[in-house]
Amino acid sequence: DSGVTQTPKHLITATGQRVTLRCSPRSGDLSVYWYQQSLDQGLQFLIQYYNGEERAKGNILERFSAQQFPDLHSELNLSSLELGDSALYFCASSVTGDGNYGYTFGSGTRLTVV
Amino acid sequence: AQSVAQPEDQVNVAEGNPLTVKCTYSVSGNPYLFWYVQYPNRGLQFLLKYITGDNLVKGSYGFEAEFNKSQTSFHLKKPSALVSDSALYFCAVRDPSGYSTLTFGKGTMLLVSP
């Protein structure tokens, strides 16, 4: 157990729907990162939050949004889902906002859009 | 911009033989370099990192990596492979001279045969 908790582990939904993925960072970590992993794109950085504020943005679609709450857990919202959004979504956390000491990853949420 | 290349999609090695998984990077400043491992249906696990100092870095599970600034490489090595080392390996880089998150390579699948 890495200390980073992601729920749900699996999610199957239909095209056009909206889902929310949840992440609780490791205790003491202030920064949360979201990544999408697919066979063709590899591991793509989506967005980072640090202590409640957006810190960096990567290849995140406009249909996707995220936030970090005062208790430091984070949610990734995916809307108007398409078949191509099927992927593994990972959350990672780090103590510092720069991640110089590396990230701790959760075990991921596997999203299947049908 | 920072980038990482893992030139091999797959590396095959027999158990007991030495293994090398290659990684080259591109950053504008001095790099922070990381190796992660991913087992099936699991999140990425930290193996080792290079920040500064000795070019040979030792990490978890008997793995080590050698930082070579002139060749901009950070190859992962292990003197004697185990079947249980079979997994997907990711190299990652961060340029600490500016603000940025970790950039991951596409990953290399390591298959160790008995």
Coordinates of C-alpha atoms in Angstrom, one line a residue:
Chain A
D1 CA 0.0 0.0 0.0
S2 CA 1.6 3.2 -1.2
G3 CA -0.6 5.5 1.0
V4 CA -2.2 7.1 -2.0
T5 CA -5.8 5.9 -2.3
Q6 CA -7.8 6.0 -5.5
T7 CA -11.5 5.2 -5.9
P8 CA -13.1 3.5 -7.6
K9 CA -10.7 0.9 -8.9
H10 CA -12.8 0.2 -12.0
L11 CA -15.5 2.2 -13.7
I12 CA -17.6 1.3 -16.8
T13 CA -19.8 3.9 -18.3
A14 CA -21.4 4.9 -21.5
T15 CA -20.4 7.5 -24.0
G16 CA -21.6 11.0 -23.2
Q17 CA -21.7 10.4 -19.5
R18 CA -19.8 12.1 -16.7
V19 CA -17.7 10.5 -14.0
T20 CA -15.7 11.6 -11.0
L21 CA -12.5 9.9 -9.9
R22 CA -11.3 10.5 -6.4
C23 CA -7.8 10.6 -4.9
S24 CA -6.6 10.8 -1.3
P25 CA -2.9 11.7 -1.1
R26 CA -0.3 10.1 1.2
S27 CA -0.5 11.6 4.7
G28 CA 1.6 14.8 4.8
D29 CA 1.8 15.3 1.0
L30 CA 0.4 18.6 -0.2
S31 CA 0.7 18.1 -3.9
V32 CA -1.5 15.9 -6.1
Y33 CA -0.9 15.0 -9.8
W34 CA -3.2 13.3 -12.2
Y35 CA -1.9 11.2 -15.1
Q36 CA -3.6 9.2 -17.9
Q37 CA -2.1 6.0 -19.1
S38 CA -3.1 4.5 -22.4
L39 CA -1.4 2.0 -24.7
D40 CA -0.9 4.5 -27.5
Q41 CA -0.1 7.6 -25.6
G42 CA 1.9 6.2 -22.6
L43 CA 1.8 8.2 -19.4
Q44 CA 0.4 11.7 -20.0
F45 CA 0.4 14.4 -17.3
L46 CA -3.0 16.0 -16.9
I47 CA -2.9 18.5 -14.0
Q48 CA -1.3 19.3 -10.7
Y49 CA -2.6 20.8 -7.5
Y50 CA -0.6 22.1 -4.6
N51 CA -2.3 22.8 -1.3
G52 CA -5.6 23.5 -2.9
E53 CA -4.4 25.6 -5.9
E54 CA -3.8 24.6 -9.5
R55 CA 0.0 24.5 -10.0
A56 CA 0.6 23.1 -13.5
K57 CA -1.5 21.9 -16.4
G58 CA -0.6 19.3 -19.0
N59 CA -2.5 17.7 -21.8
I60 CA -5.8 17.9 -20.1
L61 CA -8.9 18.2 -22.3
E62 CA -11.5 20.9 -21.8
R63 CA -14.0 18.2 -21.0
F64 CA -11.9 17.3 -18.0
S65 CA -11.5 19.3 -14.8
A66 CA -10.1 18.7 -11.4
Q67 CA -9.9 20.3 -8.0
Q68 CA -8.2 19.8 -4.6
F69 CA -10.2 20.2 -1.5
P70 CA -9.2 21.7 1.9
D71 CA -8.6 18.2 3.3
L72 CA -6.2 17.8 0.3
H73 CA -8.1 15.0 -1.5
S74 CA -8.6 15.6 -5.1
E75 CA -11.3 14.8 -7.7
L76 CA -10.9 14.5 -11.5
N77 CA -14.1 15.1 -13.4
L78 CA -14.5 13.7 -16.9
S79 CA -17.5 14.7 -18.9
S80 CA -19.0 14.0 -22.3
L81 CA -17.0 10.8 -22.3
E82 CA -15.8 9.3 -25.5
L83 CA -14.5 5.8 -26.3
G84 CA -11.0 7.2 -26.5
D85 CA -11.1 8.3 -22.9
S86 CA -10.9 4.7 -21.9
A87 CA -7.6 4.5 -19.9
L88 CA -6.0 4.0 -16.6
Y89 CA -6.1 7.2 -14.5
F90 CA -3.4 7.6 -11.9
C91 CA -3.1 10.0 -9.0
A92 CA 0.3 10.7 -7.5
S93 CA 1.3 12.8 -4.5
S94 CA 4.4 14.5 -3.2
V95 CA 5.4 16.4 -0.1
T96 CA 6.7 19.4 -2.1
G97 CA 5.2 21.2 -5.0
D98 CA 8.2 20.6 -7.2
G99 CA 8.3 16.8 -6.8
N100 CA 12.0 16.8 -6.5
Y101 CA 11.9 13.8 -4.2
G102 CA 9.7 11.9 -6.6
Y103 CA 6.1 11.0 -6.6
T104 CA 4.1 8.3 -4.8
F105 CA 1.5 6.7 -7.1
G106 CA -1.9 5.2 -6.3
S107 CA -3.0 2.0 -7.9
G108 CA -5.2 3.8 -10.5
T109 CA -8.8 3.8 -11.7
R110 CA -9.4 1.9 -14.9
L111 CA -12.1 3.7 -16.9
T112 CA -13.9 1.8 -19.7
V113 CA -16.2 3.8 -21.9
V114 CA -18.6 1.7 -23.9
Chain B
A1 CA 11.3 21.7 -22.8
Q2 CA 12.3 18.5 -21.1
S3 CA 12.0 15.0 -22.6
V4 CA 12.9 11.4 -22.1
A5 CA 13.5 8.7 -24.6
Q6 CA 13.4 5.0 -23.9
P7 CA 14.5 3.5 -27.2
E8 CA 13.5 -0.1 -26.5
D9 CA 9.8 -1.1 -26.2
Q10 CA 10.9 -4.5 -24.8
V11 CA 14.0 -6.0 -23.3
N12 CA 14.4 -9.8 -23.0
V13 CA 17.0 -11.4 -20.7
A14 CA 17.5 -14.8 -19.2
E15 CA 17.3 -15.2 -15.4
G16 CA 20.7 -14.8 -13.8
N17 CA 22.1 -12.6 -16.6
P18 CA 22.8 -8.9 -16.2
L19 CA 20.1 -6.5 -17.5
T20 CA 20.2 -2.9 -18.9
V21 CA 17.2 -0.7 -19.7
K22 CA 18.2 2.4 -21.6
C23 CA 17.1 6.0 -21.0
T24 CA 18.3 9.2 -22.5
Y25 CA 17.0 12.7 -21.6
S26 CA 17.0 16.2 -22.7
V27 CA 16.8 19.2 -20.3
S28 CA 18.2 22.7 -20.4
G29 CA 19.8 22.5 -17.0
N30 CA 21.1 19.8 -14.6
P31 CA 18.5 17.0 -14.5
Y32 CA 16.7 15.3 -11.7
L33 CA 16.3 11.7 -12.9
F34 CA 14.0 8.9 -11.7
W35 CA 13.2 5.2 -12.5
Y36 CA 9.8 3.7 -11.7
V37 CA 8.5 0.2 -12.1
Q38 CA 4.9 -0.9 -12.8
Y39 CA 3.6 -4.4 -12.2
P40 CA 0.4 -5.5 -13.9
N41 CA -2.7 -3.7 -12.6
R42 CA -0.6 -1.7 -10.1
G43 CA 0.6 1.9 -9.9
L44 CA 4.1 3.0 -10.5
Q45 CA 6.6 2.3 -7.8
F46 CA 9.7 4.4 -7.1
L47 CA 13.0 2.6 -7.7
L48 CA 15.7 5.2 -7.5
K49 CA 16.6 8.8 -8.3
Y50 CA 19.6 10.9 -9.2
I51 CA 19.7 14.5 -7.9
T52 CA 23.4 15.2 -7.5
G53 CA 26.6 13.5 -6.4
D54 CA 27.8 10.0 -7.3
N55 CA 27.0 9.1 -10.8
L56 CA 26.1 5.5 -9.8
V57 CA 22.9 5.4 -7.9
K58 CA 21.6 2.4 -6.0
G59 CA 18.0 1.7 -5.5
S60 CA 15.4 -0.9 -4.5
Y61 CA 15.4 -4.6 -5.4
G62 CA 19.1 -4.6 -6.3
F63 CA 18.7 -2.1 -9.2
E64 CA 21.2 0.7 -9.9
A65 CA 21.5 3.4 -12.5
E66 CA 24.4 5.3 -14.0
F67 CA 24.1 9.0 -14.8
N68 CA 26.3 10.0 -17.7
K69 CA 26.1 13.7 -18.4
S70 CA 28.1 13.6 -21.6
Q71 CA 25.9 11.0 -23.1
T72 CA 22.7 12.4 -21.4
S73 CA 21.9 8.9 -20.3
F74 CA 20.5 7.3 -17.2
H75 CA 20.5 3.6 -17.9
L76 CA 18.9 1.2 -15.4
K77 CA 21.0 -1.9 -14.5
K78 CA 20.9 -5.1 -12.4
P79 CA 23.8 -7.6 -12.2
S80 CA 21.6 -10.7 -12.1
A81 CA 18.0 -10.6 -13.3
L82 CA 15.1 -12.4 -11.6
V83 CA 11.9 -13.7 -13.3
S84 CA 10.1 -11.5 -10.7
D85 CA 11.8 -8.4 -12.3
S86 CA 9.5 -8.8 -15.3
A87 CA 7.5 -5.5 -15.4
L88 CA 7.2 -2.2 -17.2
Y89 CA 9.9 0.3 -16.4
F90 CA 9.6 4.1 -16.7
C91 CA 12.4 6.7 -16.8
A92 CA 11.4 10.2 -15.8
V93 CA 13.2 13.6 -15.8
R94 CA 12.7 17.0 -14.2
D95 CA 14.5 20.2 -15.0
P96 CA 14.8 21.9 -11.6
S97 CA 15.9 25.2 -13.1
G98 CA 12.3 26.1 -13.9
Y99 CA 9.0 24.9 -12.6
S100 CA 7.9 21.7 -14.2
T101 CA 6.5 18.3 -13.3
L102 CA 8.1 15.0 -14.0
T103 CA 8.1 13.9 -17.7
F104 CA 8.0 10.2 -18.2
G105 CA 9.3 8.1 -21.0
K106 CA 7.0 5.7 -22.8
G107 CA 8.2 2.7 -20.8
T108 CA 10.2 -0.4 -21.5
M109 CA 8.7 -3.9 -20.9
L110 CA 11.3 -6.1 -19.3
L111 CA 10.8 -9.9 -19.7
V112 CA 13.0 -12.2 -17.8
S113 CA 12.8 -15.8 -18.9
P114 CA 13.5 -18.7 -16.5

